[in-house]
Coordinates of C-alpha atoms and ligand atoms in Angstrom, one line a residue:
X437 CA 0.0 0.0 0.0
X438 CA 1.4 3.5 -0.9
X439 CA -0.8 5.6 1.2
X440 CA 0.5 8.9 2.6
X441 CA 1.4 9.0 6.3
X442 CA 1.0 12.4 8.0
X443 CA 1.5 13.8 11.4
X444 CA -0.7 16.5 12.9
X445 CA 0.1 18.1 16.2
X446 CA -2.3 20.0 18.4
X447 CA -2.7 20.6 22.1
X448 CA -6.0 18.7 22.3
X449 CA -7.4 16.1 19.9
X450 CA -11.1 15.4 20.0
X451 CA -12.4 12.1 18.5
X452 CA -16.0 12.6 17.5
X453 CA -17.8 15.5 15.9
X454 CA -21.2 15.1 17.7
X455 CA -22.6 17.6 20.1
X456 CA -20.2 16.6 22.9
X457 CA -17.1 16.8 20.7
X458 CA -18.0 20.1 19.2
X459 CA -18.9 21.7 22.6
X460 CA -15.6 20.4 24.0
X461 CA -13.7 22.0 21.1
X462 CA -15.2 25.4 21.8
X463 CA -14.1 25.1 25.4
X464 CA -10.6 24.1 24.5
X465 CA -10.4 27.1 22.1
X466 CA -11.8 29.4 24.7
X467 CA -9.0 28.3 27.1
X468 CA -6.5 29.4 24.5
X469 CA -5.3 25.9 23.4
X470 CA -5.1 24.6 19.8
X471 CA -7.7 21.9 19.1
X472 CA -8.5 19.5 16.2
X473 CA -11.7 17.6 15.9
X474 CA -11.9 14.4 13.9
X475 CA -14.9 12.2 13.0
X476 CA -15.5 9.2 10.8
X477 CA -18.4 10.9 9.0
X478 CA -19.0 14.3 7.5
X479 CA -18.9 17.4 9.6
X480 CA -22.6 18.0 10.2
X481 CA -23.5 14.4 10.1
X482 CA -22.7 12.9 13.5
X483 CA -25.3 10.8 15.2
X484 CA -26.5 13.8 17.1
X485 CA -28.5 14.9 14.0
X486 CA -31.0 12.1 14.8
X487 CA -31.9 13.6 18.2
X488 CA -35.5 14.7 17.9
X489 CA -37.6 15.6 20.8
X490 CA -35.5 18.0 22.9
X491 CA -33.1 19.0 25.6
X492 CA -33.7 19.4 29.3
X493 CA -32.9 22.3 31.6
X494 CA -34.9 23.5 34.6
X495 CA -35.5 27.0 33.2
X496 CA -39.0 27.2 34.7
X497 CA -40.4 29.2 31.8
X498 CA -43.7 27.2 31.5
X499 CA -43.7 25.7 35.0
X500 CA -42.2 28.3 37.3
X501 CA -42.0 25.8 40.2
X502 CA -39.2 23.9 38.4
X503 CA -35.8 24.0 39.9
X504 CA -32.5 22.2 39.0
X505 CA -33.0 20.2 42.3
X506 CA -36.2 18.8 40.9
X507 CA -34.4 17.9 37.7
X508 CA -31.7 16.3 39.8
X509 CA -34.3 14.2 41.8
X510 CA -36.2 13.1 38.6
X511 CA -32.9 12.0 37.0
X512 CA -31.5 10.2 40.0
X513 CA -34.7 8.5 41.1
X514 CA -35.7 7.4 37.6
X515 CA -32.1 6.2 37.1
X516 CA -32.8 3.7 39.9
X517 CA -30.1 5.1 42.2
X518 CA -27.3 3.9 40.0
X519 CA -26.1 7.2 38.6
X520 CA -23.2 9.1 40.1
X521 CA -25.0 11.8 42.2
X522 CA -22.2 14.3 41.5
X523 CA -22.5 13.9 37.8
X524 CA -26.3 14.4 38.0
X525 CA -25.9 17.4 40.2
X526 CA -23.4 19.0 37.7
X527 CA -25.6 18.3 34.7
X528 CA -28.9 19.5 36.2
X529 CA -27.3 22.6 37.8
X530 CA -25.4 23.7 34.6
X531 CA -27.9 22.7 31.9
X532 CA -29.8 26.0 32.0
X533 CA -26.6 28.1 31.3
X534 CA -25.5 25.6 28.7
X535 CA -28.8 25.7 26.9
X536 CA -29.2 29.5 27.0
X537 CA -25.7 29.9 25.7
X538 CA -26.6 27.7 22.7
X539 CA -29.7 29.7 22.1
X540 CA -27.6 32.9 22.1
X541 CA -25.4 31.3 19.5
X542 CA -28.4 31.0 17.3
X543 CA -29.9 27.6 18.0
X544 CA -33.5 27.9 16.8
X545 CA -35.3 26.6 19.9
X546 CA -39.1 27.2 19.8
X547 CA -40.1 30.3 21.8
X548 CA -43.2 31.5 23.6
X549 CA -44.9 34.6 22.3
X550 CA -43.0 36.6 24.9
X551 CA -39.7 35.4 23.5
X552 CA -38.7 33.0 26.3
X553 CA -37.9 29.4 25.4
X554 CA -40.9 27.0 25.2
X555 CA -40.7 23.8 27.3
X556 CA -42.6 20.5 26.8
X557 CA -43.2 17.4 28.9
X558 CA -41.0 14.4 28.5
X559 CA -41.6 11.0 30.2
X560 CA -41.1 10.9 34.0
X561 CA -40.2 14.6 34.4
X562 CA -42.2 16.3 37.1
X563 CA -42.3 19.6 35.2
X564 CA -42.2 20.8 31.6
X565 CA -38.4 21.3 31.1
X566 CA -37.7 20.0 27.6
X567 CA -36.7 22.7 25.1
X568 CA -37.0 21.8 21.5
X569 CA -36.6 22.8 17.9
X570 CA -39.6 21.1 16.3
X571 CA -38.6 17.4 16.4
X572 CA -35.2 18.0 14.9
X573 CA -33.5 19.4 18.1
X574 CA -30.2 17.5 17.7
X575 CA -29.8 18.7 14.1
X576 CA -30.4 22.3 15.1
X577 CA -27.9 22.0 18.0
X578 CA -25.2 20.3 15.9
X579 CA -25.5 22.8 13.1
X580 CA -25.3 25.7 15.6
X581 CA -22.2 24.2 17.2
X582 CA -20.6 23.4 13.8
X583 CA -21.2 27.0 12.6
X584 CA -19.6 28.2 15.9
X585 CA -16.5 26.1 15.2
X586 CA -16.3 27.7 11.7
X587 CA -16.6 31.1 13.2
X588 CA -13.8 30.3 15.6
X589 CA -11.6 28.8 12.9
X590 CA -11.5 25.3 14.6
X591 CA -10.7 22.5 12.2
X592 CA -12.9 19.4 11.8
X593 CA -11.3 16.6 9.8
X594 CA -14.0 14.4 8.2
X595 CA -13.9 10.7 7.2
X596 CA -11.1 10.0 9.8
X597 CA -11.5 6.6 11.4
X598 CA -9.5 6.3 14.6
X599 CA -8.3 2.7 15.0
X600 CA -6.2 3.1 18.1
X601 CA -5.4 5.6 20.8
X602 CA -1.6 6.1 21.4
X603 CA -0.5 5.5 24.9
X604 CA 3.0 5.7 26.5
X605 CA 3.5 4.4 30.0
X606 CA -0.2 5.1 30.9
X607 CA -0.3 8.5 29.3
X608 CA -2.4 9.1 26.1
X609 CA -0.5 11.2 23.5
X610 CA -2.8 10.9 20.5
X611 CA -4.4 8.6 18.0
X612 CA -3.9 7.0 14.6
X613 CA -6.6 7.7 12.0
X614 CA -7.3 6.3 8.6
X615 CA -8.9 8.4 5.9
X616 CA -11.9 6.4 4.7
X617 CA -11.6 7.7 1.2
X618 CA -7.9 7.8 0.4
X619 CA -6.6 5.3 2.9
X620 CA -4.0 7.9 4.1
X621 CA -3.1 7.7 7.7
X622 CA -2.5 10.5 10.1
X623 CA -0.8 10.3 13.5
X624 CA -2.6 12.9 15.5
X625 CA -0.2 13.9 18.3
X626 CA -1.7 15.8 21.3
X627 CA -1.2 16.7 24.9
X628 CA -4.7 15.4 25.7
X629 CA -7.4 13.5 23.9
X630 CA -11.1 13.7 24.4
X631 CA -13.2 10.7 23.3
X632 CA -16.6 11.8 22.2
X633 CA -17.3 8.8 20.0
X634 CA -20.9 7.9 21.0
X635 CA -22.5 4.6 22.1
X636 CA -23.1 1.1 21.0
X637 CA -26.8 0.6 20.4
X638 CA -26.3 -0.4 16.8
X639 CA -25.2 -3.8 18.2
X640 CA -28.9 -4.8 18.5
X641 CA -31.0 -6.0 15.6
X642 CA -33.6 -3.4 16.3
X643 CA -31.9 -0.1 16.9
X644 CA -32.7 3.6 16.5
X645 CA -29.2 4.3 15.2
X646 CA -28.1 4.5 11.6
X647 CA -26.1 1.9 9.8
X648 CA -22.3 1.9 10.6
X649 CA -22.7 4.2 13.5
X650 CA -22.8 3.6 17.3
X651 CA -20.9 0.4 16.8
X652 CA -19.1 0.6 20.2
X653 CA -15.7 1.2 18.7
X654 CA -15.2 4.1 21.1
X655 CA -15.6 1.8 24.1
X656 CA -13.1 -0.6 22.6
X657 CA -10.6 2.2 22.0
X658 CA -10.9 3.3 25.6
X659 CA -10.6 -0.2 27.0
X660 CA -7.5 -1.0 24.9
X661 CA -5.9 2.3 26.0
X662 CA -6.3 1.2 29.7
X663 CA -9.5 3.0 30.7
X664 CA -12.3 1.2 32.3
X665 CA -16.0 0.8 31.4
X666 CA -18.9 1.0 33.8
X667 CA -22.6 0.0 33.8
X668 CA -22.3 -1.6 30.3
X669 CA -25.4 -3.8 31.0
X670 CA -27.5 -0.6 31.2
X671 CA -28.8 -0.2 27.6
X672 CA -31.9 1.7 27.1
X673 CA -34.6 0.2 24.9
X674 CA -36.9 3.0 23.7
X675 CA -40.5 1.9 23.9
X676 CA -41.4 3.2 20.5
X677 CA -39.5 2.2 17.4
X678 CA -41.1 1.6 14.0
X679 CA -41.9 -2.0 13.1
X680 CA -42.4 -1.6 9.4
X681 CA -41.3 -1.6 6.7
X682 CA -38.5 -4.1 7.6
X683 CA -35.7 -1.7 6.5
X684 CA -37.0 0.9 8.9
X685 CA -37.6 -1.4 11.8
X686 CA -36.2 0.1 15.0
X687 CA -36.2 3.7 13.6
X688 CA -37.3 6.0 16.5
X689 CA -40.7 7.4 17.0
X690 CA -39.8 10.3 19.2
X691 CA -40.9 10.5 22.8
X692 CA -42.2 13.9 21.9
X693 CA -45.3 12.1 20.5
X694 CA -46.1 10.9 24.0
X695 CA -45.1 14.3 25.3
X696 CA -47.7 15.9 23.1
X697 CA -50.4 13.5 24.3
X698 CA -49.8 10.3 22.3
X699 CA -51.7 7.2 23.7
X700 CA -50.7 3.6 23.6
X701 CA -53.1 0.8 22.7
X702 CA -52.6 -2.9 22.3
X703 CA -53.9 -5.1 19.4
X704 CA -57.2 -5.6 21.4
X705 CA -57.8 -1.8 21.4
X706 CA -57.0 -1.5 25.2
X707 CA -55.2 1.5 26.5
X708 CA -52.9 -0.6 28.6
X709 CA -50.6 1.8 30.4
X710 CA -53.1 1.9 33.3
X711 CA -51.9 -1.6 34.2
X712 CA -48.3 -0.5 34.4
X713 CA -48.3 3.1 35.7
X714 CA -51.8 4.4 36.2
X715 CA -50.6 7.7 37.5
X716 CA -48.3 8.7 34.7
X717 CA -49.7 6.5 31.9
X718 CA -47.8 7.1 28.7
X719 CA -45.6 9.7 30.4
X720 CA -44.1 7.1 32.6
X721 CA -40.3 6.5 32.5
X722 CA -38.9 4.8 29.4
X723 CA -37.9 1.6 31.1
X724 CA -41.5 1.1 32.3
X725 CA -43.1 1.9 29.0
X726 CA -40.6 -0.2 27.1
X727 CA -41.4 -3.2 29.4
X728 CA -45.1 -2.5 29.1
X729 CA -44.9 -2.6 25.3
X730 CA -42.7 -5.7 25.4
X731 CA -45.1 -7.5 27.7
X732 CA -48.2 -6.7 25.7
X733 CA -46.4 -8.0 22.6
X734 CA -44.9 -11.1 24.3
X735 CA -48.3 -12.0 25.8
X736 CA -50.0 -12.0 22.4
X737 CA -51.8 -8.7 22.3
X738 CA -49.8 -7.3 19.4
X739 CA -50.9 -5.7 16.2
X740 CA -50.5 -7.2 12.7
X741 CA -46.8 -6.3 12.5
X742 CA -45.9 -7.5 16.0
X743 CA -46.2 -4.1 17.7
X744 CA -48.5 -2.0 19.8
X745 CA -50.2 1.2 18.6
X746 CA -49.3 4.8 19.4
X747 CA -52.1 7.3 18.6
X748 CA -51.8 11.0 18.3
X749 CA -54.7 11.4 15.9
X750 CA -56.8 13.3 18.6
X751 CA -54.5 16.3 18.0
X752 CA -55.1 18.5 14.9
X753 CA -53.1 18.1 11.8
X754 CA -51.9 21.7 12.2
X755 CA -50.5 21.0 15.7
X756 CA -48.9 17.8 14.5
X757 CA -47.2 19.6 11.6
X758 CA -46.0 22.3 14.0
X759 CA -44.8 20.1 16.9
X760 CA -43.9 16.8 15.2
X761 CA -43.0 17.6 11.6
X762 CA -40.4 14.9 11.2
X763 CA -42.6 12.2 12.5
X764 CA -45.4 13.2 10.2
X765 CA -43.0 13.0 7.2
X766 CA -41.4 9.7 8.4
X767 CA -44.7 7.8 8.4
X768 CA -46.0 9.5 5.3
X769 CA -42.9 8.7 3.3
X770 CA -42.3 5.1 4.6
X771 CA -45.9 3.8 5.0
X772 CA -48.2 6.4 3.4
X773 CA -49.7 6.8 6.8
X774 CA -51.1 10.1 8.0
X775 CA -50.5 10.2 11.8
X776 CA -53.1 12.9 12.2
X777 CA -55.6 10.2 11.2
X778 CA -54.1 6.8 11.8
X779 CA -52.3 5.0 14.6
X780 CA -48.6 4.1 14.4
X781 CA -47.5 0.6 15.1
X782 CA -44.4 0.5 17.3
X783 CA -42.2 -1.8 19.4
X784 CA -39.1 -1.4 21.7
X785 CA -35.8 -0.6 20.0
X786 CA -32.2 -0.3 21.3
X787 CA -31.6 3.4 21.8
X788 CA -29.0 4.6 24.3
X789 CA -25.9 3.4 26.0
X790 CA -26.2 4.5 29.6
X791 CA -23.0 2.8 30.6
X792 CA -19.7 3.6 29.0
X793 CA -16.2 4.9 29.8
X794 CA -15.8 5.5 33.6
X795 CA -15.0 9.1 34.3
X796 CA -14.4 11.5 37.2
X797 CA -17.6 13.6 37.2
X798 CA -16.1 17.0 37.5
X799 CA -13.5 16.7 34.7
X800 CA -14.6 13.7 32.8
X801 CA -11.0 12.4 33.1
X802 CA -10.7 8.7 32.5
X803 CA -8.3 6.3 34.3
X804 CA -5.7 7.1 31.6
X805 CA -3.8 10.3 32.1
X806 CA -4.5 12.7 29.3
X807 CA -7.6 10.9 28.2
X808 CA -11.1 12.3 28.7
X809 CA -14.5 11.1 27.6
X810 CA -17.8 13.1 27.1
X811 CA -21.3 12.6 25.8
X812 CA -23.0 9.3 25.2
X813 CA -19.7 7.4 25.5
X814 CA -19.3 8.3 29.1
X815 CA -20.9 6.6 32.1
X816 CA -22.3 8.2 35.2
X817 CA -25.3 10.4 34.6
X818 CA -28.2 8.1 33.7
X819 CA -27.8 5.1 36.0
X820 CA -30.2 2.4 35.0
X821 CA -32.6 4.5 33.0
X822 CA -32.1 7.7 31.0
X823 CA -34.8 10.3 31.0
X824 CA -35.5 11.6 27.5
X825 CA -33.8 15.0 26.8
X826 CA -31.0 14.4 29.3
X827 CA -28.5 13.2 26.8
X828 CA -28.3 16.4 24.8
X829 CA -28.0 18.3 28.1
X830 CA -25.1 15.9 29.1
X831 CA -23.3 16.6 25.8
X832 CA -23.2 20.3 26.3
X833 CA -22.4 20.4 30.0
X834 CA -19.8 17.7 30.0
X835 CA -18.4 18.5 26.6
X836 CA -17.5 21.9 28.0
X837 CA -16.1 20.5 31.2
X838 CA -14.0 17.9 29.5
X839 CA -12.7 20.6 27.1
X840 CA -11.8 22.8 29.9
X841 CA -10.1 20.0 31.8
X842 CA -8.2 18.8 28.8
X843 CA -7.0 22.3 28.0
X844 CA -5.8 22.8 31.6
X845 CA -4.0 19.4 31.4
X846 CA -2.3 20.5 28.2
X847 CA -1.4 23.9 29.8
X848 CA 0.1 22.2 32.8
X849 CA 2.5 19.8 31.2
X850 CA 6.0 20.9 30.3
X851 CA 6.6 18.2 27.7
X852 CA 4.7 15.4 26.1
X853 CA 6.7 12.3 25.4
X854 CA 5.8 10.2 22.4
X855 CA 6.5 6.5 21.8
X856 CA 7.7 5.3 18.4
X857 CA 6.9 1.7 19.3
X858 CA 3.2 2.5 20.0
X859 CA 3.0 4.4 16.7
X860 CA 4.6 1.5 14.8
X861 CA 2.3 -0.9 16.5
X862 CA -0.8 1.1 15.5
X863 CA 0.4 1.0 11.8
X864 CA 1.2 -2.7 12.0
X865 CA -2.3 -3.4 13.2
X866 CA -3.8 -1.7 10.2
X867 CA -1.5 -3.5 7.9
X868 CA -2.3 -6.8 9.4
X869 CA -6.1 -6.3 9.2
X870 CA -5.9 -5.6 5.5
X871 CA -5.7 -9.0 3.9
X872 CA -7.7 -11.7 2.1
X873 CA -10.0 -13.8 4.1
X874 CA -13.0 -16.2 4.0
X875 CA -15.5 -14.1 5.9
X876 CA -17.2 -10.7 5.3
X877 CA -17.6 -8.2 8.0
X878 CA -21.2 -7.2 7.2
X879 CA -22.8 -10.6 7.7
X880 CA -20.8 -11.1 10.9
X881 CA -22.0 -7.7 12.1
X882 CA -25.6 -8.9 11.4
X883 CA -25.0 -12.1 13.3
X884 CA -23.8 -10.1 16.2
X885 CA -26.8 -7.9 16.2
X886 CA -29.2 -10.9 16.1
X887 CA -27.2 -12.4 18.9
X888 CA -27.6 -9.3 21.1
X889 CA -31.3 -9.0 20.3
X890 CA -32.0 -12.6 21.1
X891 CA -29.7 -13.1 24.1
X892 CA -29.3 -9.6 25.7
X893 CA -32.5 -7.8 24.8
X894 CA -35.3 -6.1 26.7
X895 CA -35.8 -9.1 29.1
X896 CA -32.8 -11.3 30.0
X897 CA -31.8 -14.4 32.0
X898 CA -28.7 -16.2 32.9
X899 CA -29.1 -19.0 30.3
X900 CA -29.7 -16.6 27.4
X901 CA -26.9 -14.3 28.4
X902 CA -24.4 -17.1 28.6
X903 CA -25.6 -18.4 25.2
X904 CA -25.0 -14.9 23.9
X905 CA -21.4 -15.0 25.2
X906 CA -20.8 -18.4 23.5
X907 CA -22.2 -17.2 20.3
X908 CA -20.1 -14.1 20.5
X909 CA -17.0 -16.3 20.8
X910 CA -17.7 -18.0 17.5
X911 CA -18.3 -14.6 15.8
X912 CA -15.0 -13.4 17.2
X913 CA -13.3 -16.5 15.8
X914 CA -14.8 -15.9 12.4
X915 CA -13.9 -12.2 12.6
X916 CA -10.2 -13.1 12.7
X917 CA -10.6 -14.3 9.1
X918 CA -12.4 -11.3 7.5
X919 CA -11.6 -10.2 4.0
X920 CA -10.5 -6.6 3.8
X921 CA -9.2 -4.8 0.7
X922 CA -9.4 -1.4 -0.7
X923 CA -12.1 -0.9 -3.4
X924 CA -13.5 1.8 -5.7
X925 CA -15.6 2.9 -2.7
X926 CA -12.5 3.6 -0.6
X927 CA -11.6 1.9 2.6
X928 CA -15.2 0.9 3.7
X929 CA -14.1 -2.7 4.1
X930 CA -11.5 -1.8 6.6
X931 CA -13.9 0.5 8.5
X932 CA -16.4 -2.4 8.7
X933 CA -13.8 -4.8 10.0
X934 CA -12.7 -2.2 12.6
X935 CA -16.4 -1.6 13.5
X936 CA -16.8 -5.3 14.0
X937 CA -13.7 -5.6 16.1
X938 CA -15.0 -2.8 18.3
X939 CA -18.5 -4.2 18.4
X940 CA -17.3 -7.6 19.7
X941 CA -15.4 -5.9 22.6
X942 CA -18.4 -3.8 23.5
X943 CA -20.8 -6.7 23.2
X944 CA -18.6 -8.8 25.5
X945 CA -18.5 -6.1 28.1
X946 CA -22.2 -5.7 28.0
X947 CA -22.9 -9.5 28.2
X948 CA -20.5 -9.9 31.1
X949 CA -22.0 -7.1 33.1
X950 CA -25.5 -8.3 32.3
X951 CA -24.7 -11.7 33.7
X952 CA -23.2 -10.3 36.9
X953 CA -26.1 -8.0 37.7
X954 CA -28.4 -10.6 39.2
X955 CA -31.4 -8.4 39.8
X956 CA -33.9 -6.3 37.9
X957 CA -33.2 -2.6 37.9
X958 CA -34.4 0.0 35.3
X959 CA -33.5 -1.1 31.8
X960 CA -31.9 -4.3 33.0
X961 CA -34.8 -6.7 33.3
X962 CA -33.9 -10.2 34.5
X963 CA -36.6 -12.8 34.2
X964 CA -34.7 -15.0 36.7
X965 CA -34.2 -12.2 39.2
X966 CA -37.4 -10.1 38.9
X967 CA -36.7 -7.8 41.9
X968 CA -34.1 -5.1 42.7
X969 CA -31.5 -6.2 45.1
X970 CA -30.5 -3.4 47.6
X971 CA -27.0 -5.0 47.9
X972 CA -26.4 -4.3 44.2
X973 CA -26.2 -0.5 44.5
X974 CA -22.9 -0.9 42.8
X975 CA -21.5 -0.1 39.4
X976 CA -19.9 -3.0 37.5
X977 CA -16.6 -2.0 36.0
X978 CA -14.7 -3.7 33.2
X979 CA -11.0 -3.5 32.5
X980 CA -8.9 -5.3 29.9
X981 CA -5.5 -7.0 30.4
X982 CA -2.7 -6.7 27.9
X983 CA -4.2 -9.5 25.8
X984 CA -7.7 -8.0 25.8
X985 CA -9.2 -10.4 28.4
X986 CA -11.9 -8.6 30.2
X987 CA -12.0 -8.5 34.0
X988 CA -15.0 -7.4 36.1
X989 CA -15.1 -5.8 39.5
X990 CA -17.6 -3.6 41.2
X991 CA -17.6 -0.3 43.2
X992 CA -20.4 1.1 45.4
X993 CA -22.4 4.0 44.0
X994 CA -21.2 7.3 45.5
X995 CA -23.4 8.6 48.3
X996 CA -25.9 11.4 47.6
X997 CA -25.1 14.8 49.3
X998 CA -27.3 15.5 52.3
X999 CA -28.7 18.7 50.9
X1000 CA -30.2 16.8 48.0
X1001 CA -31.8 14.0 49.9
X1002 CA -35.0 15.9 50.7
X1003 CA -35.5 16.6 47.0
X1004 CA -35.0 13.0 46.2
X1005 CA -37.3 11.8 48.9
X1006 CA -40.1 14.2 47.8
X1007 CA -39.7 12.8 44.3
X1008 CA -39.4 9.2 45.4
X1009 CA -42.8 9.4 47.1
X1010 CA -44.2 10.0 43.6
X1011 CA -42.6 7.0 42.0
X1012 CA -44.5 3.7 41.7
X1013 CA -42.0 1.6 43.6
X1014 CA -41.0 4.4 46.1
X1015 CA -38.3 3.8 48.7
X1016 CA -37.1 6.7 50.8
X1017 CA -33.4 7.4 51.5
X1018 CA -32.2 7.4 55.0
Ligands
FAD1319 C1 -33.2 8.7 16.9 C2 -32.6 9.3 18.1 C3 -33.3 10.3 18.8 C4 -32.7 10.9 19.9 N1 -33.4 12.0 20.5 C5 -32.9 12.6 21.6 C6 -33.6 13.7 22.2 O1 -34.6 14.1 21.8 N2 -33.0 14.2 23.3 C7 -31.8 13.7 23.9 O2 -31.4 14.3 24.9 N3 -31.2 12.7 23.3 C8 -31.7 12.1 22.2 N4 -31.0 11.1 21.6 C9 -29.7 10.7 22.1 C10 -28.6 11.7 21.6 O3 -28.9 12.0 20.3 C11 -27.2 11.1 21.7 O4 -27.0 10.5 22.9 C12 -26.2 12.3 21.5 O5 -26.5 13.0 20.4 C13 -24.8 11.7 21.5 O6 -23.9 12.8 21.2 P1 -22.4 12.5 21.2 O7 -21.8 13.8 20.9 O8 -22.0 11.9 22.5 O9 -22.1 11.4 20.2 P2 -22.5 11.3 18.6 O10 -23.4 12.3 18.1 O11 -22.9 9.9 18.5 O12 -21.1 11.5 17.9 C14 -20.1 10.5 17.9 C15 -19.0 11.0 17.0 O13 -17.9 10.1 17.1 C16 -17.5 9.7 15.8 N5 -16.8 8.4 15.9 C17 -17.2 7.3 16.5 N6 -16.3 6.3 16.4 C18 -15.2 6.9 15.8 C19 -14.0 6.4 15.4 N7 -13.5 5.2 15.6 N8 -13.1 7.3 14.8 C20 -13.5 8.5 14.5 N9 -14.7 9.0 14.8 C21 -15.6 8.2 15.5 C22 -18.7 9.7 15.0 O14 -18.5 9.8 13.6 C23 -19.4 11.0 15.5 O15 -18.8 12.1 14.9 C24 -31.5 10.4 20.5 C25 -30.9 9.4 19.8 C26 -31.4 8.8 18.7 C27 -30.7 7.7 18.1

């Protein structure tokens, strides 16, 4: 291969050009350090563009009683006490400033007639605190951030696939990236690296993510660099994904539909949420609504395509076109279905990685010196169940914090040592992976997705999870023999092989943690352990040894600060399975 090898030096390298990566870049720049952002897709096409319904901040514009402490309590209680209280505190306290700043930069959030930002309900929030830009909030946010980067002169390098982080004696000093079009390689050297590479929900057959995205490669990069992963078993299944047509199965039907009054019915025409959460009905937490939908389907009360029905047809067409324009178009274009007149058939879909890279809440520093993580890739904020709208808030708040911390780290070091052997090893790895083989990555990726859906889905048990691990071992063996060569389409084969390699690592960590958590908590529903176990108020942590073998341990969840306990107890009394804190 005669590809060009380049070197690019900056103070801070950011891997990922979603909302978290871009917000981090702005913070690094503001701190006076040079920053480069790289991503494996185009500049304004990170996964964040899919985010629909909105972003949370306790602004209190529509419900003046709202406070950040209520937002804290909602997030912590509905996360089933597994989140890091400090991370939740930071996010809920700082979300209002982060959101208003973005609005000031031109993000077109919907406003009330008096000019203040409108706020809508999202599931399990006590007050209306979700700001939105129609149902394309993520796109509006990403475009605003990307334009800000242009204004500030910050570079975003597109089509750059990071295959390895570079580490010397426990300190991260950059990454190697492959240009997916030309095959050229760049060694990005930096004082500090921020991983903002998203989650791993594309590892399930039904997923709200797009093809070749959210494949868990960020988790694998972190693990190999020496960082640890936490709460990997906590995968959110969104209750409402499309079921038809087949190629759209899993595509999200935004929670904003329920936020705007959407009702759920089973195949018998019963509005069934009163059996699962009679108080909050369709505005219950995601884990409960997902389990309700799953149960109705599993017990034989499904519609013709194996789903339940979501109905918003009692709202006027004008309202739907104003509040849910993307959903209207999505069903019209794919099924010729007018949601202002007909019901949508929906079923659970893998949607969000609540676990991820373990970080220190204040700085989002990982266990590896010089390596930070922010956004969906990081663990800590959501515990066992994420509230809708919290993820976008997390990207802004912790993107900024990680950026500031990485910039400060860069400022503080007098010299950054590189390691030629680590760089040579990263090149060798890419050379070795490019060869003829008997297998193709795409079908193996499909086998992996089927495996995770069947053995590590909405409802789990020990037998199925172990079968999943066995099946994963055979996929791993086959993956060692994948055919990879450059083609007229560029280096897509190589990217697919790397995606598969990352996916296998992320899937293994998920299965292992899911086996260990012998209880039902939030999104982790165990048929064989149907109740929560108070002794399991721990986070399962995965580390990898030099050969990639994964080792599990657990650490207790950090205690909640005294001044926030009353807020939590007030909120807890409202939850269906309420238990007060001491
Ligand atoms: C359909 C849908 C709707 C959603 N709606 C909402 C909502 O309304 N509200 C809300 O709060 N949340 C929502 N979410 C969740 C939210 O969109 C995401 O959690 C959030 O956007 C993640 O942002 P991020 O910056 O962490 O990562 P991403 O936006 O996923 O960006 C990851 C970046 O990393 C890059 N990358 C990954 N691996 C590599 C690699 N190996 N090398 C180089 N680059 C790499 C990618 O190309 C990308 O640029 C939704 C999610 C989906 C799927």
